[in-house]
Coordinates of C-alpha atoms in Angstrom, one line a residue:
M1 CA 2.6 36.8 63.4
L2 CA 3.0 34.5 60.3
A3 CA -1.0 35.0 59.5
I4 CA -0.3 38.8 58.8
V5 CA 3.1 37.7 57.1
L6 CA 1.5 35.2 54.7
L7 CA -1.8 38.2 54.6
L8 CA 0.8 40.7 52.9
A9 CA 2.5 37.6 50.4
L10 CA -1.2 38.0 48.5
P11 CA -1.2 39.7 45.6
F12 CA -4.3 42.5 45.3
C13 CA -6.0 43.4 42.3
T14 CA -4.5 47.0 41.6
A15 CA -6.1 49.2 39.2
E16 CA -4.2 50.5 36.0
S17 CA -4.0 53.9 35.5
A18 CA -3.5 54.7 31.4
S19 CA -0.5 56.0 29.9
G20 CA -0.7 59.1 28.1
Y21 CA -1.1 56.7 25.3
A22 CA -3.6 54.6 25.7
G23 CA -6.6 54.8 22.9
S24 CA -3.5 56.9 20.3
T25 CA -3.1 55.7 16.9
V26 CA -0.2 53.6 15.9
A27 CA 1.1 53.8 12.1
D28 CA 3.8 52.7 10.1
S29 CA 5.2 52.8 6.7
Y30 CA 7.4 50.5 4.4
P31 CA 9.4 51.1 3.1
P32 CA 11.5 53.5 4.8
P33 CA 12.1 57.2 3.4
G34 CA 15.3 57.2 0.8
A35 CA 15.6 53.7 0.4
T36 CA 14.3 54.0 -2.9
N37 CA 17.9 54.0 -4.7
T38 CA 17.5 53.1 -8.1
A39 CA 21.6 54.0 -8.5
V40 CA 22.3 50.4 -7.5
D41 CA 19.4 48.4 -9.4
N42 CA 22.2 47.0 -11.6
Y43 CA 23.5 45.0 -9.2
F44 CA 20.2 43.5 -8.7
P45 CA 19.0 42.1 -12.7
D46 CA 15.8 40.2 -12.5
A47 CA 16.5 35.9 -14.1
S48 CA 15.8 37.0 -18.1
Q49 CA 19.1 39.2 -17.5
V50 CA 20.5 36.6 -15.8
G51 CA 19.2 33.1 -16.8
Y52 CA 20.4 30.1 -16.2
G53 CA 17.1 28.3 -15.4
G54 CA 17.3 25.4 -16.2
P55 CA 14.6 23.6 -17.9
T56 CA 10.6 24.0 -17.3
P57 CA 8.6 21.7 -18.8
T58 CA 5.3 21.9 -17.9
G59 CA 2.7 19.5 -16.8
A60 CA -1.0 19.0 -17.1
E61 CA -3.2 21.3 -15.7
P62 CA -5.3 20.1 -12.9
A63 CA -9.1 19.1 -12.5
A64 CA -9.5 18.0 -8.9
I65 CA -12.8 19.5 -8.9
V66 CA -13.6 16.4 -11.0
T67 CA -11.5 14.0 -9.5
A68 CA -10.7 15.3 -5.5
V69 CA -12.6 13.1 -3.1
P70 CA -12.8 13.6 -1.0
F71 CA -12.7 17.4 -1.0
S72 CA -10.3 19.6 0.4
K73 CA -12.3 22.3 2.5
I74 CA -10.9 25.4 3.5
E75 CA -10.6 25.1 7.4
G76 CA -7.9 26.9 9.0
V77 CA -6.1 30.4 8.8
F78 CA -2.8 30.5 9.3
P79 CA -0.9 32.5 10.3
L80 CA -3.6 33.9 12.4
S81 CA -4.7 32.9 16.1
R82 CA -7.2 31.5 17.1
P83 CA -9.3 33.1 19.5
N84 CA -10.8 31.7 22.4
S85 CA -14.3 33.6 24.6
A86 CA -14.3 34.7 27.6
D87 CA -15.6 31.0 29.0
G88 CA -13.7 29.8 26.2
A89 CA -13.3 25.9 28.0
D90 CA -15.4 23.9 24.8
N91 CA -12.4 23.8 22.1
T92 CA -14.7 23.0 19.5
F93 CA -16.3 26.9 19.4
N94 CA -15.5 28.5 16.8
V95 CA -15.3 32.3 17.4
M96 CA -14.0 33.2 14.9
R97 CA -17.1 32.2 13.1
Q98 CA -19.1 34.4 15.1
W99 CA -17.8 37.4 12.5
G100 CA -20.3 37.7 10.3
N101 CA -18.5 39.1 7.4
F102 CA -15.6 39.8 9.1
A103 CA -14.9 36.5 9.4
P104 CA -12.5 34.6 7.0
M105 CA -13.7 32.3 4.2
Y106 CA -14.3 28.5 5.7
S107 CA -16.1 25.7 4.1
V108 CA -20.0 25.5 4.9
D109 CA -21.3 21.9 5.1
S110 CA -24.5 22.2 3.3
F111 CA -27.4 24.9 2.6
G112 CA -29.9 21.5 3.0
L113 CA -28.1 19.4 0.5
P114 CA -26.3 16.9 3.5
D115 CA -24.6 14.3 0.2
A116 CA -24.2 16.9 -2.2
S117 CA -20.4 17.3 -2.3
P118 CA -18.4 20.4 -3.9
V119 CA -16.8 17.3 -6.7
I120 CA -18.9 17.7 -10.0
P121 CA -21.3 14.3 -9.5
E122 CA -19.9 11.2 -10.5
G123 CA -20.8 11.1 -14.8
C124 CA -21.0 14.7 -15.7
G125 CA -18.5 16.5 -17.1
I126 CA -17.9 20.4 -16.2
N127 CA -18.1 23.0 -19.2
A128 CA -17.5 26.4 -17.3
V129 CA -17.0 27.9 -14.1
H130 CA -18.7 31.6 -13.3
L131 CA -16.8 32.9 -10.3
L132 CA -18.1 35.8 -8.0
M133 CA -15.9 36.7 -5.4
R134 CA -15.3 39.3 -2.4
H135 CA -12.6 41.3 -2.0
G136 CA -10.2 39.5 1.4
A137 CA -9.5 40.6 4.8
R138 CA -9.4 44.8 4.9
Y139 CA -9.2 47.2 7.7
P140 CA -11.9 49.1 8.9
A141 CA -13.4 51.0 5.6
S142 CA -13.8 54.2 5.4
D143 CA -17.7 54.2 6.2
E144 CA -17.1 51.9 9.3
P145 CA -15.6 54.6 12.1
E146 CA -16.8 52.7 15.1
P147 CA -13.3 50.8 15.7
S148 CA -10.8 54.3 15.7
Q149 CA -14.1 56.1 17.5
F150 CA -13.6 53.8 20.5
A151 CA -9.7 54.0 20.1
S152 CA -10.7 57.5 20.3
K153 CA -13.0 57.3 23.3
I154 CA -10.2 55.3 25.1
H155 CA -7.7 58.0 24.6
A156 CA -9.7 61.1 25.5
A157 CA -11.0 59.1 28.9
A158 CA -7.0 58.1 29.6
S159 CA -6.8 62.0 29.2
K160 CA -8.2 62.7 32.3
K161 CA -7.9 61.9 35.9
G162 CA -9.5 59.3 37.0
F163 CA -9.2 56.7 34.1
S164 CA -7.8 53.1 35.5
V165 CA -9.0 49.8 34.1
T166 CA -8.6 46.4 35.8
G167 CA -9.3 42.7 35.2
D168 CA -9.3 41.6 32.0
L169 CA -9.3 45.0 30.8
E170 CA -6.1 46.0 32.4
F171 CA -4.7 45.7 28.8
L172 CA -6.3 48.9 27.9
A173 CA -3.9 51.1 29.9
T174 CA -1.7 50.6 27.2
W175 CA -3.3 49.3 24.3
T176 CA -2.9 52.0 20.9
Y177 CA -5.2 51.3 17.7
K178 CA -2.6 50.5 14.7
L179 CA -5.7 49.3 12.5
G180 CA -5.1 51.1 9.0
V181 CA -8.1 52.4 7.0
N182 CA -10.0 50.1 3.2
N183 CA -6.4 48.1 1.9
L184 CA -6.3 44.5 2.7
T185 CA -4.6 43.0 5.1
P186 CA -1.3 41.1 4.8
Y187 CA -3.8 37.8 5.7
G188 CA -6.8 39.5 2.7
R189 CA -3.7 39.2 0.6
E190 CA -2.3 36.0 1.4
S191 CA -6.0 34.3 1.5
L192 CA -6.6 35.5 -2.2
F193 CA -3.4 34.2 -3.6
S194 CA -3.9 31.1 -1.6
N195 CA -7.6 30.8 -3.8
G196 CA -6.2 31.9 -6.7
V197 CA -4.3 28.6 -6.1
A198 CA -6.8 26.6 -5.1
F199 CA -9.0 27.6 -7.7
R200 CA -6.2 26.0 -10.2
Y201 CA -6.5 22.8 -9.0
R202 CA -10.3 22.8 -9.2
Y203 CA -10.3 23.8 -12.9
G204 CA -7.5 24.6 -14.4
K205 CA -8.3 22.3 -17.1
L206 CA -10.7 24.8 -18.7
L207 CA -8.0 26.4 -19.9
N208 CA -7.3 24.9 -22.4
A209 CA -10.6 25.9 -24.0
F210 CA -9.7 29.2 -24.5
T211 CA -8.5 30.8 -27.4
D212 CA -7.5 34.1 -26.7
L213 CA -6.5 35.3 -23.1
P214 CA -9.1 35.5 -20.0
V215 CA -10.9 38.5 -19.2
F216 CA -10.9 38.6 -14.9
R217 CA -12.8 42.1 -13.2
T218 CA -12.7 43.8 -10.7
T219 CA -13.6 47.7 -9.8
S220 CA -11.1 50.7 -9.4
Q221 CA -10.9 50.6 -5.4
D222 CA -8.0 49.6 -3.8
R223 CA -9.0 46.6 -2.1
M224 CA -10.6 45.6 -5.1
L225 CA -7.9 45.5 -7.6
D226 CA -5.7 44.4 -5.4
S227 CA -7.8 41.1 -4.0
A228 CA -7.6 40.2 -7.7
L229 CA -4.3 40.7 -8.6
N230 CA -3.2 38.7 -5.4
F231 CA -5.6 36.1 -6.5
A232 CA -4.8 36.2 -10.2
A233 CA -0.6 36.3 -9.6
G234 CA -2.0 32.6 -7.6
F235 CA -3.6 30.9 -10.3
F236 CA -1.3 31.9 -12.7
E237 CA 2.4 32.3 -11.9
L238 CA 3.8 35.3 -10.4
R239 CA 6.0 35.9 -12.8
T240 CA 4.2 36.1 -15.7
Y241 CA 0.7 36.8 -14.6
E242 CA 0.6 40.3 -16.0
T243 CA 0.1 39.2 -19.2
D244 CA -2.0 35.3 -19.2
Y245 CA -4.6 37.6 -18.6
H246 CA -6.1 41.1 -18.6
Q247 CA -7.6 42.7 -16.2
E248 CA -10.5 45.2 -16.5
I249 CA -11.7 47.8 -13.9
I250 CA -14.1 49.3 -13.4
I251 CA -15.6 52.8 -12.3
E252 CA -16.9 52.4 -8.2
K253 CA -18.6 55.6 -8.0
I254 CA -21.2 57.0 -7.2
N255 CA -23.8 57.3 -10.3
F256 CA -21.3 55.0 -12.5
N257 CA -23.2 51.5 -13.5
N258 CA -21.1 48.4 -12.7
T259 CA -22.8 45.3 -11.2
L260 CA -19.9 44.2 -8.9
A261 CA -21.1 48.1 -7.1
P262 CA -24.6 48.6 -7.7
F263 CA -25.4 50.8 -4.6
Q264 CA -24.1 53.2 -6.8
V265 CA -26.7 53.8 -8.8
C266 CA -29.2 52.2 -6.3
P267 CA -30.3 55.4 -4.0
N268 CA -32.8 53.7 -1.8
A269 CA -30.4 51.7 -0.8
N270 CA -28.2 53.8 1.0
S271 CA -30.7 55.9 2.3
D272 CA -31.3 55.8 5.9
D273 CA -34.9 54.2 6.2
I274 CA -34.2 51.9 3.6
G275 CA -30.6 50.4 2.7
N276 CA -29.8 50.4 6.1
F277 CA -33.1 49.9 7.6
G278 CA -30.9 46.8 9.2
D279 CA -29.5 49.5 11.5
T280 CA -33.1 49.5 13.5
K281 CA -33.2 46.1 14.0
T282 CA -29.2 45.4 14.8
S283 CA -30.1 48.2 17.3
E284 CA -32.9 46.7 19.2
W285 CA -31.0 42.8 19.4
A286 CA -27.4 45.0 21.0
D287 CA -30.3 45.9 23.8
I288 CA -30.6 42.7 24.6
Y289 CA -28.1 40.5 23.9
L290 CA -24.8 42.8 25.4
Q291 CA -26.5 43.9 28.8
D292 CA -24.2 40.8 30.6
A293 CA -21.7 41.9 29.0
R294 CA -21.6 45.7 30.2
R295 CA -22.2 44.7 34.0
R296 CA -19.3 42.2 33.4
L297 CA -17.1 44.6 31.9
Q298 CA -18.5 48.0 33.2
P299 CA -16.6 47.9 36.8
M300 CA -12.9 46.3 35.3
I301 CA -13.6 50.3 34.0
Q302 CA -13.1 53.4 35.8
G303 CA -13.9 56.8 33.8
L304 CA -15.5 55.6 31.0
N305 CA -19.4 54.8 30.1
L306 CA -19.1 51.5 28.7
T307 CA -22.4 51.7 26.2
I308 CA -23.9 48.9 24.2
D309 CA -22.0 50.5 20.8
L310 CA -18.8 50.7 22.8
L311 CA -19.1 46.8 23.1
I312 CA -20.4 45.9 19.7
D313 CA -16.9 48.1 18.2
M314 CA -14.7 46.3 20.8
Q315 CA -16.3 43.1 19.2
E316 CA -15.4 44.2 15.8
L317 CA -12.0 45.4 17.0
C318 CA -11.5 41.5 18.0
A319 CA -12.3 40.8 14.2
F320 CA -10.5 43.5 12.8
E321 CA -7.1 43.1 14.7
T322 CA -6.8 39.3 14.5
V323 CA -7.0 39.8 10.8
A324 CA -4.8 42.5 10.2
L325 CA -2.1 41.5 13.2
G326 CA -3.3 38.2 13.6
Y327 CA -4.2 38.6 17.3
S328 CA -6.7 40.4 19.7
K329 CA -7.1 40.5 23.0
F330 CA -10.8 41.5 22.9
C331 CA -11.6 38.1 21.6
D332 CA -11.8 37.0 25.2
L333 CA -13.4 39.3 26.7
F334 CA -16.9 38.1 25.3
T335 CA -19.1 34.7 26.6
E336 CA -19.5 32.0 23.8
E337 CA -23.5 33.3 23.9
E338 CA -22.6 36.8 23.7
W339 CA -20.2 35.5 19.9
E340 CA -23.6 33.6 18.6
G341 CA -25.2 37.3 19.5
Y342 CA -22.8 39.3 17.5
E343 CA -23.6 36.8 15.1
Y344 CA -26.9 36.7 14.7
Y345 CA -26.8 40.8 15.0
V346 CA -25.0 41.1 11.8
D347 CA -26.9 38.8 10.2
L348 CA -29.9 41.2 11.7
D349 CA -27.8 43.8 9.3
F350 CA -28.0 41.9 6.4
W351 CA -30.7 40.2 6.3
Y352 CA -33.0 43.5 6.6
S353 CA -30.2 45.9 4.3
C354 CA -28.8 43.6 2.1
G355 CA -30.7 40.6 1.5
P356 CA -34.1 38.9 1.2
G357 CA -36.0 41.0 4.0
N358 CA -35.2 44.4 1.8
P359 CA -36.7 45.9 -0.6
T360 CA -33.8 47.0 -2.6
A361 CA -31.4 43.8 -2.5
A362 CA -32.9 41.4 -5.5
A363 CA -32.6 45.1 -8.0
Q364 CA -29.1 45.4 -7.0
G365 CA -28.4 41.9 -7.4
L366 CA -30.5 41.9 -11.2
G367 CA -27.6 43.3 -13.2
Y368 CA -25.3 40.5 -12.4
V369 CA -27.6 38.3 -13.2
Q370 CA -28.5 40.0 -16.5
E371 CA -24.8 39.3 -17.2
L372 CA -24.7 35.5 -15.8
V373 CA -27.5 34.9 -18.5
S374 CA -25.9 36.1 -21.0
R375 CA -22.7 35.0 -21.2
L376 CA -24.5 31.8 -20.1
T377 CA -26.6 32.0 -24.0
H378 CA -23.7 33.7 -25.9
T379 CA -26.4 35.9 -26.1
P380 CA -25.6 40.1 -25.7
I381 CA -27.2 42.1 -23.7
N382 CA -30.1 44.4 -25.1
V383 CA -32.4 45.8 -22.7
W384 CA -30.3 48.5 -20.2
N385 CA -32.5 49.0 -16.9
S386 CA -30.3 47.4 -14.1
S387 CA -26.6 48.6 -12.8
T388 CA -25.2 47.1 -16.2
N389 CA -22.7 49.1 -17.6
S390 CA -23.8 49.7 -21.6
T391 CA -20.3 50.8 -22.5
L392 CA -18.2 47.8 -21.2
D393 CA -21.3 45.4 -21.5
S394 CA -21.5 46.2 -25.3
S395 CA -18.2 44.8 -25.6
N396 CA -17.4 41.6 -26.8
I397 CA -13.8 42.5 -26.0
T398 CA -14.3 43.8 -22.7
F399 CA -17.3 41.6 -21.5
P400 CA -16.2 38.2 -23.8
L401 CA -19.5 35.4 -23.6
N402 CA -16.9 32.9 -25.7
Q403 CA -14.9 32.2 -22.2
P404 CA -14.5 28.9 -19.6
I405 CA -14.1 30.3 -16.9
Y406 CA -15.2 34.3 -15.5
V407 CA -13.5 35.8 -12.5
D408 CA -14.8 39.0 -11.0
F409 CA -14.6 40.3 -7.6
T410 CA -17.0 42.3 -5.3
H411 CA -18.2 43.4 -2.0
D412 CA -20.2 41.3 0.7
V413 CA -23.0 43.0 0.5
V414 CA -23.5 42.3 -3.3
L415 CA -22.7 38.5 -3.1
A416 CA -25.6 38.2 -0.4
S417 CA -27.8 41.1 -2.8
V418 CA -26.8 38.7 -5.8
A419 CA -28.0 35.0 -3.9
T420 CA -31.3 37.0 -3.1
A421 CA -31.4 37.8 -7.0
L422 CA -31.2 34.6 -8.2
N423 CA -33.9 33.7 -5.9
F424 CA -32.0 31.1 -3.8
T425 CA -35.4 30.6 -1.8
S426 CA -33.5 27.8 0.8
L427 CA -31.5 30.1 2.5
A428 CA -34.7 32.4 3.0
A429 CA -36.6 29.3 4.5
T430 CA -36.1 30.1 8.4
G431 CA -37.0 33.5 8.1
P432 CA -38.3 36.7 8.8
L433 CA -35.9 37.0 11.6
P434 CA -37.2 38.4 14.6
A435 CA -34.3 40.8 16.4
D436 CA -35.8 40.3 19.7
H437 CA -34.5 36.8 20.0
I438 CA -32.6 34.7 18.4
P439 CA -35.1 31.7 17.6
P440 CA -34.5 27.7 18.6
H441 CA -33.5 26.5 15.6
R442 CA -30.3 28.8 15.3
P443 CA -28.9 25.9 14.8
H444 CA -30.3 25.0 11.4
Q445 CA -30.7 28.7 10.2
S446 CA -31.2 29.4 7.1
Y447 CA -29.3 32.9 6.9
I448 CA -26.5 33.2 8.1
S449 CA -24.2 36.2 7.3
S450 CA -20.6 34.9 7.8
Q451 CA -22.1 31.5 5.6
I452 CA -23.0 34.0 2.9
A453 CA -20.1 37.0 2.7
P454 CA -17.7 36.2 4.8
F455 CA -13.9 37.8 3.9
S456 CA -13.2 36.5 0.5
G457 CA -16.9 35.0 0.2
Q458 CA -17.1 32.9 -3.3
L459 CA -20.2 32.2 -5.0
V460 CA -19.3 30.0 -8.2
A461 CA -21.4 28.6 -10.5
Q462 CA -20.8 25.2 -12.3
V463 CA -21.8 24.3 -15.7
L464 CA -21.9 20.8 -16.7
S465 CA -22.6 18.3 -18.6
C466 CA -24.2 15.6 -17.6
P467 CA -23.1 12.5 -18.6
A468 CA -19.6 14.2 -19.4
S469 CA -19.8 16.3 -23.0
E470 CA -18.3 18.9 -25.2
E471 CA -22.6 20.6 -24.7
P472 CA -23.2 21.1 -21.8
T473 CA -26.8 20.0 -19.9
H474 CA -27.0 21.3 -16.3
I475 CA -26.3 24.4 -13.9
R476 CA -25.7 24.1 -10.3
F477 CA -23.9 26.7 -7.6
L478 CA -21.5 26.4 -5.0
L479 CA -21.8 29.2 -2.0
N480 CA -18.7 29.5 0.6
D481 CA -18.1 25.3 -0.9
G482 CA -22.3 24.9 0.4
V483 CA -24.2 23.5 -2.5
V484 CA -26.9 25.7 -2.9
P485 CA -30.0 24.4 -3.9
L486 CA -32.7 25.4 -6.8
T487 CA -35.9 24.6 -6.0
G488 CA -36.6 28.7 -5.8
I489 CA -36.1 29.1 -9.8
R490 CA -39.4 28.1 -11.9
G491 CA -38.8 25.2 -13.5
C492 CA -35.6 23.5 -11.3
T493 CA -36.9 20.5 -9.4
E494 CA -35.0 19.5 -6.4
D495 CA -32.1 17.1 -6.5
S496 CA -29.3 15.5 -4.0
N497 CA -26.5 17.1 -6.2
G498 CA -28.4 20.6 -6.7
L499 CA -28.5 20.5 -10.5
C500 CA -30.6 22.2 -12.1
A501 CA -31.0 21.4 -15.8
L502 CA -29.8 24.4 -18.3
P503 CA -32.5 25.8 -19.9
S504 CA -34.6 25.2 -16.8
F505 CA -32.5 27.4 -15.1
I506 CA -32.6 29.9 -17.8
S507 CA -36.1 30.2 -18.3
G508 CA -36.5 30.6 -14.6
M509 CA -33.9 33.3 -14.8
H510 CA -35.5 35.7 -17.7
E511 CA -39.1 34.5 -15.2
R512 CA -36.6 36.3 -12.4
I513 CA -35.5 39.0 -14.5
G514 CA -39.5 40.1 -15.0
Q515 CA -40.5 40.4 -11.7
I516 CA -37.6 42.7 -10.5
D517 CA -38.3 46.0 -11.2
F518 CA -35.0 48.0 -10.5
A519 CA -36.2 51.3 -11.2
H520 CA -39.1 51.5 -9.1
D521 CA -37.5 49.9 -6.5
C522 CA -33.8 51.5 -6.1
F523 CA -35.8 55.2 -7.1
A524 CA -39.5 54.9 -6.2
N525 CA -40.5 57.8 -3.3
Y526 CA -41.9 54.6 -0.7
T527 CA -41.6 53.2 2.8
M528 CA -40.6 50.2 4.5
P529 CA -43.8 47.7 5.7
D530 CA -44.7 47.4 9.4
P531 CA -44.0 44.9 10.0
D532 CA -41.1 44.6 7.5
S533 CA -42.2 40.1 6.4
I534 CA -40.5 40.7 2.9
M535 CA -38.9 37.6 1.8
D536 CA -37.7 37.4 -1.9
G537 CA -35.2 41.3 -2.0
R538 CA -38.8 43.3 -3.6
C539 CA -41.0 45.7 -2.2
P540 CA -44.4 45.1 -2.5
R541 CA -46.7 46.7 -5.1

């Protein structure tokens, strides 16, 4: 009798029937309708009307990039909750760093120069800095319908008889889709503001060299403009930033020349067979690395076939929900090995779609490289053979050449294509990437998308004088705080600090610019080579 009582007391694993709203979309709007009442505005005067602000003398500008040893790395993701994997016994494994271009930016230790620091080498001086930065964390883009389509499939299945979930998938019975489209998440806004503050700490001293207000550039997309404004509010000061600089907004639309969105004027970059060639490779790999996950999770859901594509959607939802809502139950559905598989999935996509393995990559990055050389040499651009905008770049108002600080905002694919156009060959050292397995040297793989183009990712060119003087003598590049070797550029020799003599770099860039055929690679009728052994982002001729 006692045995029977104990048996009845044991919990049974029963399937959870889904609610009728499972998978439905939920959206909120703030401020609430009718909340804006201008009639009460005079009750809340601004600071200039109230007065009594107290004395506010300013101090000296910081220059932490010169003086801060040890360097302050970007490692945390506050206020987001750091997720675990399904087998998350290893606390050192960071799921977030397996999200490819959806990963929050973190400081990369090294791209092959383990002794180099982002802090400028001892004895050198900082003369100018060029920042090319990706927008902050966002909701899924309008051309990324997969997460919302997953929700639609759950909702459709839950509306029919026979749908049930158990175990780790039981949360889907009441799960709703809460993501917006395109615009920045709260974390995305915070990250850009914090990066603006950090950039002021590192390079604020250069503001003393300005004779006019700085001109920073971004594109017309909502998330691009919000990224630029949040960065500026952090870099300058919240109450004054709108008058502390000029914000240039370049139209981002098909057939509008824009070096920060060059894919809009490169048709081959948008074609399925060339620009999206990475999809072929990622599909091949996904069918391999997600088989175990499919076998493990399918028994937990009845009434819906968990395809490989849906499992990828679930991994993407982990990333998107975390940066939008602070936490996601999708994250701990997958093992460490499966998260490493997802990172490699994105690596393949970037390598073959906008990185060294795509024939349009260098052409897409060409325009920004031409602008960089123009700024470094203080020489106006006079050849218009790429995505450069002749109207804007011909003007010393909208394209000044005498700034000690340049800040431009762009997209993930552009960061990847600019790195390719600059011929950062160290990033391609272990390519081409195979699509049927992760190479055994994976911990030391040279091309990892989360280290190249994460949310708020940044490419920084430091223009230096060594020894310190008013005339620049050297240049080097930091990609997400990791110093990049420049040995792929003719004239740049091996250097433990990643330095290249400025005249040699400029000469090497002129040669590289001459090698890239924008018209052919972006417009010509050609097919992808099979196998694709491209390593420099140019179409083989």
